[in-house]
XYZ file of C-alpha atoms in Angstrom:
721
model
C 152.984 0.845 -107.705
C 156.293 1.726 -105.996
C 156.186 5.502 -106.309
C 159.477 6.006 -104.426
C 161.325 3.801 -106.927
C 159.693 5.512 -109.919
C 160.582 9.014 -108.658
C 164.137 7.985 -107.755
C 164.666 6.455 -111.239
C 163.443 9.653 -112.916
C 165.692 11.897 -110.833
C 168.719 9.600 -111.264
C 168.531 10.275 -114.992
C 169.629 13.812 -114.115
C 172.924 12.657 -112.641
C 173.189 12.540 -108.790
C 171.327 10.283 -106.351
C 168.647 12.464 -104.672
C 168.046 12.636 -100.908
C 165.623 10.117 -99.455
C 163.502 12.890 -97.895
C 163.063 14.592 -101.265
C 162.213 11.303 -102.966
C 159.584 10.468 -100.353
C 158.028 13.928 -100.536
C 157.832 13.943 -104.382
C 156.464 10.392 -104.339
C 153.606 11.580 -102.159
C 152.911 14.414 -104.633
C 153.018 12.017 -107.604
C 150.643 9.561 -105.945
C 148.258 12.387 -105.074
C 148.342 13.695 -108.655
C 147.654 10.209 -110.045
C 144.701 9.674 -107.724
C 143.304 13.104 -108.604
C 143.592 12.338 -112.328
C 141.775 9.035 -111.974
C 139.103 10.790 -109.911
C 138.609 13.237 -112.820
C 137.790 10.312 -115.134
C 141.134 9.737 -116.842
C 142.174 6.196 -117.647
C 145.187 4.541 -116.087
C 147.304 5.125 -119.213
C 146.352 8.802 -119.449
C 146.996 9.383 -115.742
C 150.304 7.533 -115.997
C 151.424 9.667 -118.949
C 150.623 12.839 -116.992
C 152.788 11.540 -114.140
C 155.605 10.827 -116.597
C 155.379 14.418 -117.835
C 155.534 15.716 -114.249
C 158.520 13.499 -113.466
C 160.303 14.858 -116.529
C 159.714 18.412 -115.363
C 161.053 17.539 -111.897
C 164.129 15.923 -113.452
C 164.751 19.045 -115.540
C 164.303 21.332 -112.522
C 166.719 19.220 -110.488
C 169.335 19.304 -113.270
C 168.952 23.075 -113.605
C 169.383 23.585 -109.846
C 172.515 21.407 -109.872
C 174.016 23.388 -112.720
C 173.258 26.635 -110.922
C 174.856 25.321 -107.723
C 177.993 24.415 -109.678
C 178.230 27.931 -111.137
C 177.658 29.639 -107.762
C 179.804 27.318 -105.654
C 183.183 28.937 -106.424
C 181.840 32.310 -105.289
C 180.767 31.038 -101.838
C 183.364 30.702 -99.049
C 183.831 27.114 -97.870
C 182.782 27.940 -94.297
C 179.459 29.448 -95.430
C 178.656 26.593 -97.787
C 178.670 24.102 -94.920
C 176.814 25.591 -91.940
C 177.759 24.084 -88.582
C 175.352 22.521 -86.104
C 175.863 25.429 -83.718
C 175.022 28.023 -86.342
C 171.884 26.061 -87.221
C 170.751 26.018 -83.601
C 171.479 29.728 -83.315
C 169.312 30.430 -86.361
C 166.546 28.252 -84.886
C 166.649 30.169 -81.616
C 166.669 33.528 -83.403
C 163.668 32.514 -85.495
C 161.897 31.188 -82.375
C 162.508 34.494 -80.570
C 161.034 36.469 -83.480
C 158.027 34.153 -83.669
C 157.312 34.359 -79.915
C 157.729 38.142 -80.014
C 155.063 38.351 -82.719
C 152.665 36.339 -80.525
C 152.814 38.219 -77.181
C 149.558 36.886 -75.735
C 150.554 33.250 -76.135
C 154.104 33.937 -74.928
C 152.918 35.811 -71.834
C 150.326 33.180 -70.930
C 152.770 30.303 -71.302
C 155.547 32.129 -69.424
C 153.321 33.047 -66.478
C 151.963 29.489 -66.273
C 155.471 28.021 -66.235
C 156.758 30.652 -63.805
C 154.062 29.835 -61.246
C 154.557 26.078 -61.591
C 158.362 26.119 -61.619
C 158.572 28.826 -58.921
C 156.390 26.895 -56.487
C 158.210 23.620 -57.227
C 161.628 25.240 -56.792
C 160.634 26.934 -53.537
C 159.345 23.745 -51.999
C 162.338 21.781 -53.282
C 164.637 24.263 -51.527
C 162.823 23.450 -48.272
C 162.939 19.682 -48.881
C 166.604 19.877 -49.848
C 167.576 22.034 -46.871
C 165.641 20.010 -44.296
C 165.729 16.419 -45.546
C 168.677 16.140 -47.928
C 171.480 18.505 -46.918
C 174.362 16.927 -44.997
C 174.252 17.464 -41.255
C 177.032 19.612 -39.753
C 178.347 16.960 -37.374
C 181.089 14.497 -38.233
C 179.826 10.990 -39.127
C 176.263 12.158 -38.504
C 174.918 8.812 -39.705
C 176.249 7.293 -36.469
C 174.318 9.722 -34.250
C 171.071 8.383 -32.773
C 168.444 10.102 -30.643
C 167.252 7.977 -27.723
C 163.663 7.678 -26.500
C 162.416 5.820 -23.424
C 158.973 4.374 -22.748
C 157.583 2.439 -19.789
C 155.068 -0.232 -20.683
C 154.279 1.613 -23.909
C 153.714 4.915 -22.085
C 155.789 7.877 -23.287
C 156.692 10.740 -20.916
C 154.829 14.038 -21.180
C 158.001 16.055 -21.647
C 161.562 15.193 -22.600
C 162.244 11.564 -23.414
C 164.983 9.952 -21.289
C 165.417 9.336 -17.581
C 168.462 9.416 -15.371
C 167.718 5.825 -14.310
C 168.146 4.434 -17.827
C 170.982 6.865 -18.609
C 173.142 5.848 -15.652
C 172.414 2.134 -16.097
C 173.530 2.227 -19.746
C 176.368 4.764 -19.676
C 178.705 2.757 -17.442
C 178.279 -0.588 -19.277
C 177.774 0.379 -22.922
C 179.252 -1.784 -25.688
C 177.291 -0.602 -28.748
C 177.686 3.150 -28.248
C 180.904 5.124 -28.052
C 179.421 7.956 -25.968
C 176.079 9.194 -24.681
C 175.112 12.787 -23.889
C 172.238 14.459 -22.059
C 170.681 17.878 -22.613
C 167.578 19.898 -21.852
C 166.257 23.223 -23.060
C 165.912 26.255 -20.804
C 164.877 29.882 -21.168
C 166.915 32.364 -19.117
C 167.598 36.078 -18.886
C 171.072 37.152 -19.965
C 172.547 40.091 -18.076
C 175.939 41.618 -17.510
C 176.629 42.213 -21.224
C 174.382 45.067 -22.287
C 170.608 45.142 -22.049
C 168.946 42.067 -20.525
C 167.729 39.548 -23.097
C 165.676 36.359 -22.950
C 167.663 33.463 -24.425
C 167.035 29.853 -25.239
C 169.973 27.910 -23.868
C 170.876 24.244 -23.474
C 171.852 22.552 -20.219
C 174.210 19.851 -21.506
C 176.415 17.170 -20.071
C 180.106 17.425 -20.836
C 179.855 14.265 -22.947
C 177.435 15.936 -25.399
C 180.308 17.645 -27.217
C 182.154 14.329 -27.502
C 179.045 12.680 -28.920
C 178.699 15.419 -31.555
C 182.476 15.511 -32.107
C 182.523 19.328 -32.165
C 185.165 21.646 -30.814
C 184.747 25.333 -29.952
C 186.280 27.881 -32.295
C 187.457 29.725 -29.217
C 188.277 28.334 -25.785
C 187.198 24.896 -24.601
C 184.055 22.915 -23.882
C 182.992 21.611 -20.483
C 185.236 19.375 -18.420
C 183.735 16.422 -16.572
C 184.035 18.188 -13.207
C 182.050 21.171 -14.544
C 178.868 19.173 -13.923
C 179.483 19.078 -10.167
C 177.673 21.582 -7.935
C 179.836 24.626 -7.285
C 181.768 24.166 -10.525
C 178.903 24.517 -12.956
C 179.124 28.315 -13.189
C 180.601 28.270 -16.712
C 178.984 28.878 -20.088
C 179.807 28.239 -23.754
C 178.394 30.841 -26.147
C 177.109 30.265 -29.650
C 178.932 32.055 -32.449
C 175.943 34.334 -33.326
C 175.557 35.388 -29.654
C 179.301 36.024 -29.449
C 179.095 38.424 -32.402
C 175.849 40.090 -31.302
C 176.746 40.733 -27.658
C 180.556 40.920 -27.743
C 181.335 41.977 -31.322
C 183.467 38.892 -31.957
C 185.994 39.916 -29.276
C 188.567 37.130 -28.989
C 189.345 38.236 -25.436
C 185.856 37.351 -24.267
C 187.101 34.234 -22.435
C 186.992 34.752 -18.703
C 184.308 37.434 -18.789
C 181.339 36.981 -16.481
C 177.692 37.134 -17.555
C 174.512 36.761 -15.538
C 172.039 33.981 -16.366
C 168.898 34.484 -14.299
C 170.949 36.456 -11.814
C 173.625 33.799 -11.411
C 177.217 34.515 -12.507
C 178.701 32.347 -15.254
C 182.218 32.544 -16.707
C 182.583 32.310 -20.487
C 184.964 29.462 -21.370
C 184.316 28.928 -25.089
C 182.470 29.805 -28.307
C 180.803 27.072 -30.365
C 180.615 27.397 -34.190
C 177.175 28.289 -35.534
C 176.816 25.269 -37.820
C 177.619 22.816 -35.013
C 174.938 24.051 -32.612
C 172.707 21.312 -31.218
C 169.805 20.693 -31.390
C 169.515 23.672 -33.770
C 170.946 27.110 -34.417
C 168.361 28.768 -32.189
C 170.358 27.453 -29.218
C 172.290 30.483 -27.958
C 174.453 29.093 -25.139
C 175.292 25.917 -23.216
C 175.651 25.447 -19.468
C 176.708 22.281 -17.599
C 174.095 19.717 -16.629
C 174.752 16.925 -14.172
C 172.708 13.779 -14.621
C 171.616 12.939 -11.054
C 171.617 9.492 -9.540
C 168.404 7.669 -8.709
C 169.073 7.696 -4.989
C 165.895 8.344 -3.043
C 163.716 7.427 -6.040
C 164.648 10.717 -7.714
C 163.781 10.722 -11.405
C 164.991 13.421 -13.778
C 163.915 13.729 -17.407
C 165.973 15.161 -20.263
C 166.885 14.456 -23.880
C 169.618 11.984 -24.825
C 171.753 11.390 -27.902
C 174.451 8.768 -28.502
C 177.161 7.980 -31.027
C 177.220 4.407 -32.306
C 180.419 2.451 -32.490
C 181.612 1.641 -36.036
C 179.638 -1.228 -37.543
C 176.839 -1.065 -34.955
C 173.260 -0.447 -36.069
C 170.604 1.578 -34.284
C 168.578 -1.586 -33.688
C 171.483 -3.231 -31.875
C 172.015 -0.130 -29.730
C 168.303 0.022 -28.858
C 168.347 -3.628 -27.826
C 171.299 -3.083 -25.510
C 169.770 0.099 -24.077
C 166.516 -1.731 -23.368
C 168.354 -4.531 -21.605
C 170.376 -2.102 -19.471
C 167.360 0.080 -18.720
C 165.332 -2.828 -17.339
C 167.945 -3.243 -14.603
C 167.610 0.419 -13.605
C 166.242 1.376 -10.206
C 162.473 1.616 -9.882
C 161.349 5.116 -8.854
C 157.818 4.192 -7.835
C 155.314 7.020 -7.886
C 157.633 9.246 -9.875
C 157.567 6.849 -12.812
C 153.782 6.842 -12.730
C 153.734 10.621 -12.617
C 156.011 11.139 -15.586
C 155.116 8.217 -17.830
C 151.452 7.919 -16.946
C 151.854 4.254 -16.107
C 154.300 1.523 -15.239
C 155.818 -1.342 -17.160
C 159.083 -2.596 -18.624
C 161.548 -0.093 -20.033
C 161.906 0.091 -23.817
C 164.620 2.188 -25.478
C 164.409 3.238 -29.138
C 167.261 4.691 -31.190
C 166.488 6.875 -34.209
C 168.925 8.486 -36.612
C 169.467 12.136 -35.783
C 168.239 13.341 -39.192
C 165.024 11.349 -38.928
C 164.516 12.492 -35.334
C 165.029 16.180 -36.114
C 162.656 16.082 -39.091
C 160.102 13.522 -37.886
C 157.364 16.117 -37.384
C 157.753 17.815 -40.780
C 158.892 15.023 -43.113
C 155.400 13.652 -43.991
C 154.002 17.131 -44.583
C 156.945 18.152 -46.778
C 156.737 15.005 -48.904
C 152.978 15.404 -49.368
C 153.360 19.062 -50.317
C 156.175 18.200 -52.730
C 153.988 15.586 -54.427
C 151.139 18.108 -54.684
C 153.409 20.740 -56.209
C 154.783 18.252 -58.729
C 151.210 17.395 -59.733
C 150.607 21.109 -60.164
C 153.705 21.284 -62.359
C 152.448 18.405 -64.499
C 149.066 20.119 -64.838
C 150.751 23.349 -65.926
C 152.862 21.452 -68.461
C 149.758 19.752 -69.843
C 148.018 23.108 -70.122
C 150.838 24.546 -72.221
C 150.965 21.330 -74.295
C 147.296 21.830 -75.131
C 148.012 25.413 -76.200
C 150.897 24.204 -78.352
C 148.696 21.613 -80.058
C 146.124 24.279 -80.867
C 148.893 26.557 -82.091
C 150.351 23.776 -84.254
C 147.001 23.449 -86.044
C 147.261 27.032 -87.289
C 150.884 26.462 -88.363
C 150.259 23.417 -90.524
C 150.696 25.319 -93.790
C 153.918 26.942 -92.570
C 155.381 23.563 -91.607
C 154.242 22.019 -94.913
C 155.982 24.767 -96.895
C 159.171 24.256 -94.900
C 158.989 20.548 -95.662
C 158.220 21.162 -99.349
C 161.318 23.267 -99.875
C 163.574 20.570 -98.470
C 163.404 20.609 -94.651
C 163.551 17.077 -93.293
C 161.497 15.775 -90.383
C 164.441 16.093 -88.000
C 165.020 19.687 -89.059
C 161.375 20.609 -88.405
C 161.371 18.870 -85.007
C 164.557 20.717 -84.058
C 162.971 24.045 -84.936
C 159.867 23.315 -82.852
C 161.915 22.097 -79.898
C 164.039 25.254 -80.102
C 160.874 27.328 -79.715
C 159.782 25.268 -76.736
C 163.206 25.406 -75.088
C 163.283 29.176 -75.456
C 159.810 29.400 -73.976
C 160.870 27.059 -71.152
C 163.972 29.160 -70.474
C 161.833 32.285 -70.098
C 159.392 30.483 -67.794
C 162.212 28.891 -65.791
C 164.014 32.218 -65.312
C 160.796 33.881 -64.178
C 160.075 30.920 -61.887
C 163.541 31.137 -60.336
C 163.045 34.851 -59.668
C 159.699 34.034 -58.038
C 161.381 31.318 -55.927
C 164.052 33.776 -54.730
C 161.349 36.250 -53.716
C 159.310 33.560 -51.936
C 162.438 32.372 -50.184
C 162.924 35.794 -48.602
C 159.515 35.696 -46.937
C 159.612 31.958 -46.198
C 161.189 32.148 -42.691
C 158.369 34.440 -41.548
C 155.768 31.923 -42.761
C 157.306 28.837 -41.138
C 156.654 27.857 -37.509
C 159.123 29.035 -34.898
C 160.296 25.477 -34.155
C 160.692 24.463 -37.815
C 163.882 22.341 -38.041
C 166.998 23.457 -39.918
C 165.439 26.729 -41.012
C 168.900 28.288 -41.270
C 169.860 25.735 -43.940
C 167.139 26.911 -46.330
C 168.683 28.816 -49.222
C 168.787 29.021 -53.010
C 172.077 27.285 -53.781
C 173.539 25.529 -56.800
C 171.516 22.365 -56.252
C 168.250 24.311 -56.190
C 169.204 26.262 -59.328
C 170.115 22.990 -61.075
C 166.708 21.601 -60.092
C 165.006 24.642 -61.622
C 167.013 24.235 -64.835
C 166.220 20.531 -65.112
C 162.531 21.139 -64.488
C 162.507 23.867 -67.138
C 164.151 21.600 -69.720
C 161.946 18.616 -68.953
C 158.752 20.653 -69.070
C 159.860 22.299 -72.317
C 160.425 18.921 -73.939
C 157.226 17.621 -72.381
C 154.860 20.240 -73.772
C 156.722 20.511 -77.093
C 157.029 16.830 -77.925
C 153.451 16.221 -79.085
C 153.326 19.142 -81.566
C 156.752 18.174 -82.914
C 155.752 14.548 -83.465
C 152.474 15.639 -85.030
C 154.337 17.831 -87.501
C 156.248 14.803 -88.799
C 153.056 12.926 -89.688
C 150.920 15.614 -91.307
C 149.745 15.315 -94.938
C 151.763 17.845 -96.944
C 149.395 17.939 -99.928
C 146.389 18.622 -97.734
C 148.290 21.258 -95.769
C 149.576 22.983 -98.929
C 146.124 23.005 -100.524
C 144.599 24.580 -97.375
C 143.902 28.299 -97.426
C 146.058 28.985 -94.384
C 143.296 29.072 -91.795
C 142.951 26.624 -88.912
C 140.092 24.189 -88.946
C 137.327 24.615 -86.423
C 138.127 21.262 -84.885
C 139.772 17.936 -85.426
C 138.244 14.487 -85.660
C 137.805 12.979 -82.217
C 139.821 9.839 -82.898
C 142.552 11.405 -85.022
C 146.054 11.660 -83.597
C 145.561 15.298 -82.606
C 142.113 14.549 -81.219
C 143.381 11.668 -79.105
C 146.277 13.797 -77.850
C 143.984 16.639 -76.814
C 141.545 14.223 -75.195
C 144.375 12.595 -73.223
C 145.712 15.974 -72.096
C 142.300 17.167 -70.958
C 141.610 13.893 -69.147
C 144.958 14.099 -67.355
C 144.366 17.717 -66.374
C 140.916 16.934 -65.003
C 142.282 13.962 -63.026
C 145.113 16.009 -61.516
C 142.751 18.886 -60.754
C 140.375 16.499 -58.976
C 143.186 15.081 -56.852
C 144.420 18.553 -55.903
C 140.922 19.842 -55.202
C 140.054 16.881 -52.998
C 143.324 17.232 -51.092
C 142.881 20.999 -50.723
C 139.300 20.599 -49.536
C 140.354 18.031 -46.919
C 143.176 20.252 -45.701
C 140.830 23.225 -45.623
C 138.285 21.247 -43.652
C 140.969 20.172 -41.170
C 142.144 23.773 -40.828
C 138.620 25.028 -40.195
C 138.119 22.221 -37.696
C 141.266 23.231 -35.816
C 140.306 26.904 -35.800
C 136.757 26.236 -34.593
C 137.628 23.380 -32.216
C 136.288 23.502 -28.687
C 139.383 24.531 -26.750
C 137.597 24.921 -23.461
C 138.519 28.600 -23.265
C 138.024 31.719 -25.361
C 141.244 33.389 -26.557
C 139.440 36.368 -28.132
C 140.769 39.625 -26.769
C 143.264 37.896 -24.438
C 146.827 39.179 -24.317
C 149.553 37.197 -22.555
C 153.079 37.993 -21.400
C 155.608 35.769 -19.660
C 157.351 37.054 -16.561
C 160.480 35.268 -15.348
C 161.215 35.423 -11.623
C 164.238 33.170 -10.946
C 164.353 31.446 -7.587
C 167.959 32.547 -7.199
C 166.854 36.178 -7.187
C 163.325 36.175 -5.755
C 161.852 34.452 -2.744
C 158.325 32.994 -3.035
C 156.906 35.888 -1.017
C 158.666 38.433 -3.193
C 157.344 36.741 -6.337
C 153.730 37.038 -5.240
C 154.193 40.670 -4.264
C 155.560 41.452 -7.716
C 152.853 39.464 -9.486
C 150.047 41.158 -7.561
C 151.569 44.549 -8.254
C 151.574 43.774 -11.976
C 147.976 42.540 -11.812
C 146.862 45.735 -10.078
C 148.443 47.867 -12.790
C 147.012 45.693 -15.578
C 143.547 45.903 -14.059
C 143.779 49.698 -13.937
C 144.375 49.973 -17.680
C 141.399 51.422 -19.537
C 139.581 48.693 -21.454
C 140.932 45.801 -19.376
C 138.149 43.552 -18.103
C 140.237 41.020 -16.159
C 143.853 40.453 -15.259
C 145.288 37.244 -13.841
C 148.315 34.985 -13.823
C 148.876 31.249 -14.185
C 151.835 28.929 -13.967
C 150.919 27.320 -17.316
C 148.556 28.146 -20.142
C 146.026 25.562 -21.361
C 147.038 23.258 -24.217
C 150.715 24.224 -24.070
C 153.530 21.641 -24.013
C 155.807 21.006 -21.090
C 154.823 21.660 -17.514
C 155.039 19.309 -14.576
C 153.287 16.113 -13.578
C 152.841 14.885 -10.026
C 151.863 11.568 -8.482
C 150.614 11.513 -4.931
C 148.306 9.704 -2.534
C 144.726 10.905 -2.295
C 142.994 9.969 0.966
C 139.228 10.175 0.937
C 136.455 8.518 2.938
C 136.208 5.720 0.412
C 139.875 4.773 0.689
C 143.341 5.708 -0.577
C 144.112 6.268 -4.259
C 147.279 6.789 -6.264
C 146.634 10.005 -8.204
C 148.392 11.416 -11.241
C 147.704 15.041 -12.169
C 149.191 18.141 -13.748
C 148.736 20.994 -11.270
C 148.398 24.627 -12.263
C 148.745 27.527 -9.859
C 146.388 30.344 -10.788
C 145.143 33.644 -9.428
C 141.426 34.051 -8.597
C 140.511 35.832 -11.850
C 142.325 33.409 -14.149
C 139.243 31.464 -15.289
C 137.177 34.565 -16.137
C 140.165 36.133 -17.893
C 140.524 33.069 -20.148
C 136.773 32.704 -20.670
C 136.615 29.342 -18.880
C 133.302 28.310 -17.308
C 132.938 26.601 -13.961
C 130.415 23.841 -14.634
C 129.806 23.051 -10.965
C 130.628 24.855 -7.752
C 132.540 28.134 -7.634
C 135.814 29.562 -8.726
C 138.577 30.989 -6.579
C 137.997 34.264 -4.775
C 140.062 36.787 -2.882
C 138.910 35.118 0.337
C 140.886 31.968 -0.497
C 144.174 32.703 1.261
C 146.778 30.734 3.155
C 144.845 31.265 6.349
C 141.539 29.958 4.995
C 140.461 26.396 4.381
C 142.362 24.980 1.375
C 140.291 24.540 -1.779
C 141.000 22.910 -5.128
C 139.314 22.951 -8.518
C 139.542 19.827 -10.652
C 138.337 19.103 -14.166
C 135.770 16.497 -15.105
C 138.362 13.967 -16.255
C 139.925 14.015 -12.778
C 136.512 13.775 -11.117
C 135.407 10.828 -13.247
C 138.582 8.850 -12.692
C 139.325 9.465 -9.028
C 136.170 10.874 -7.419
C 133.465 8.739 -9.047
C 132.189 11.802 -10.880
C 131.279 13.598 -7.625
C 133.838 16.325 -7.008
C 131.885 19.161 -5.412
C 132.156 19.126 -1.634
C 134.435 16.081 -1.506
C 136.930 16.383 1.327
C 140.321 14.959 0.339
C 143.761 14.938 1.846
C 146.700 15.324 -0.529
C 149.812 13.452 0.561
C 152.491 13.979 -2.064
C 155.643 11.901 -1.967
C 158.642 14.251 -1.774
C 160.303 12.294 -4.599
C 157.192 11.855 -6.645
C 157.264 15.097 -8.576
C 158.390 15.010 -12.170
C 161.609 16.997 -12.274
C 163.481 18.711 -15.039
C 166.862 20.488 -15.109
C 166.673 23.640 -12.986
C 165.187 26.654 -14.717
C 163.689 29.974 -13.772
C 160.149 30.254 -12.474
C 158.006 31.618 -15.285
C 154.513 33.045 -14.872
C 152.076 33.917 -17.622
C 150.122 37.134 -17.223
C 146.666 37.190 -18.866
C 144.849 40.445 -19.589
C 141.396 40.418 -21.196
C 140.034 43.307 -23.238
C 136.529 44.408 -22.226
C 135.586 45.069 -25.861
C 136.490 41.594 -27.098
C 135.617 39.347 -24.164
C 132.942 36.711 -24.741
C 131.981 34.489 -21.847
C 132.492 31.009 -23.166
C 129.807 28.376 -22.478
C 132.409 25.689 -23.005
C 133.243 23.273 -20.281
C 136.441 23.445 -18.310
C 136.694 19.728 -18.944
C 138.393 20.255 -22.292
C 140.742 22.982 -21.187
C 143.511 20.461 -20.707
C 144.196 17.280 -22.605
C 145.382 15.499 -19.440
C 143.853 15.138 -15.992
C 144.614 18.252 -14.011
C 144.052 19.913 -10.666
C 143.962 23.680 -10.138
C 145.244 25.182 -6.954
C 144.993 28.684 -5.585
C 148.433 30.142 -4.673
C 147.307 31.603 -1.345
């Protein structure tokens, strides 16, 4: 029987064509009444007559309501009789606010869950956006490439480009418009207030042309500024200009001291154009030396591609030019750890600056988005459970004329309001986290000054809030459209203890729980692996014991202190450190274990068995350095006060050196070191820096670990006397 047609025909007898939603709803009631009558034992004719009586009553009620509407209509203003879409949404939001206010526990739980998920996602997105997505401050930055050099697949220990390849390519380049060289230094600034340690950049004059930046005050370096005797000029960064000189525009021509050497200020570089990052405080000239006398200098290099040229084409040309560069013999072996053909790679400046952090950021962003999905699923499960207790309310709303679209709009309004509260709280949490974020990031984290909560980040938070609101509110809204109105109206208003497993609601809850468990498993496995890696790094065998060890760096520039004066000062400091109550040992070293940088040397080792080409990383230490760092001598003895310049020279080597060059027998071996004067890995000139080590008596633990693992590379230790 077509119940919709029968109900429509009965209501049409009253005059106006009824709405389809009303016809469908009354048809469901009529069918249910007919089935109930037949179940009570009535015949088809008797049940049909009862339905006819009910249809007649509905027709009369509809006619009476229409007559009443006609009588009342003239008394109602036209604007109020036809509510707008905006007014309807406003009423939905007002009703949703009242409903959420009456259910504080659910509202608080959902808001806190969304705030944590959206806050963490927004915070991490601000980092991803600032580091990986924000435009770089240099003009046509997509044409900037960072250059790396390898020899036979061997990469240098520090810096990445040699003067041999630089000079061979610079004078005959066709794929690059300009190439610049730079290297990082740490100096002491004097002559402008209290002395301060600064990180500066020794840069070729062409670096500013490569970056296409111009100072906001003064000029950059001229080509002749790289020549000896004319390199006593400096360009300040904008932050240093404000901090030390108060933004004085008459600062040009003033003289400052860098490691005791006078430099004249000739310009101020804008903060956003600083290279390689905004932690660079000043720039001094750097001359790329020639390769005469097999002299090899290492630095960093960056180039600007010509229009239409790709990085691959530039790398191919650089490789071809570099293979015609002069061979520097032992120096190449010292720096690169081997010999072989030159290979030049060119990487976009954005990818080069963020290469170390990009994988970690993308993995963390994926993990946070999974956490957001899990939080959304959690709230969706709560909404499904809440919808079960609201079935009678929704059925009544439908019975009095609310269509399916109207009910869905009301439910979505509640979810959007809940999402707005969670999103606002999450954004506040992201702002708070962003304030403490710089203190949590590593010191060398790239583009840290570009991390901020800007319009793009706020838009991301808004979009996430809207999408999550629709996500966790869609299932309850769709379920409300399909519920049985008769069953819901006949219920006593209480929620059922459960739902059938394979019903729509049951399948939805099962799917949500399965998804949550899967996401939780992925996050737990990832967190456990990261935790295991962290514990492994913390408990790794370093070869020394850092417990209770305090270090301080002392800079003694060669321009101000002779070698003899340096040792006098260092020994004076050691004597005072050793006299401090609670100090067990005090020593100094030229380089700490497992720290980047340093120097590498290649030299000839003459021993009874023959002559060997040796590559090592020497450290100059005081006699008490090994005990101060908790390093154990596995064979032989350490340095003592008796080892002076007048005594027989002694050397301590690690096991890696002994295995490779001394056949594993180092103790007592008499060797003659014959270093090539050009075979020392060189960097741009910088101040001599010594690291003082003081060990607390209360915290010292003599480490049983082998000195073998104290350095990742082969090394030789030498006493300074």
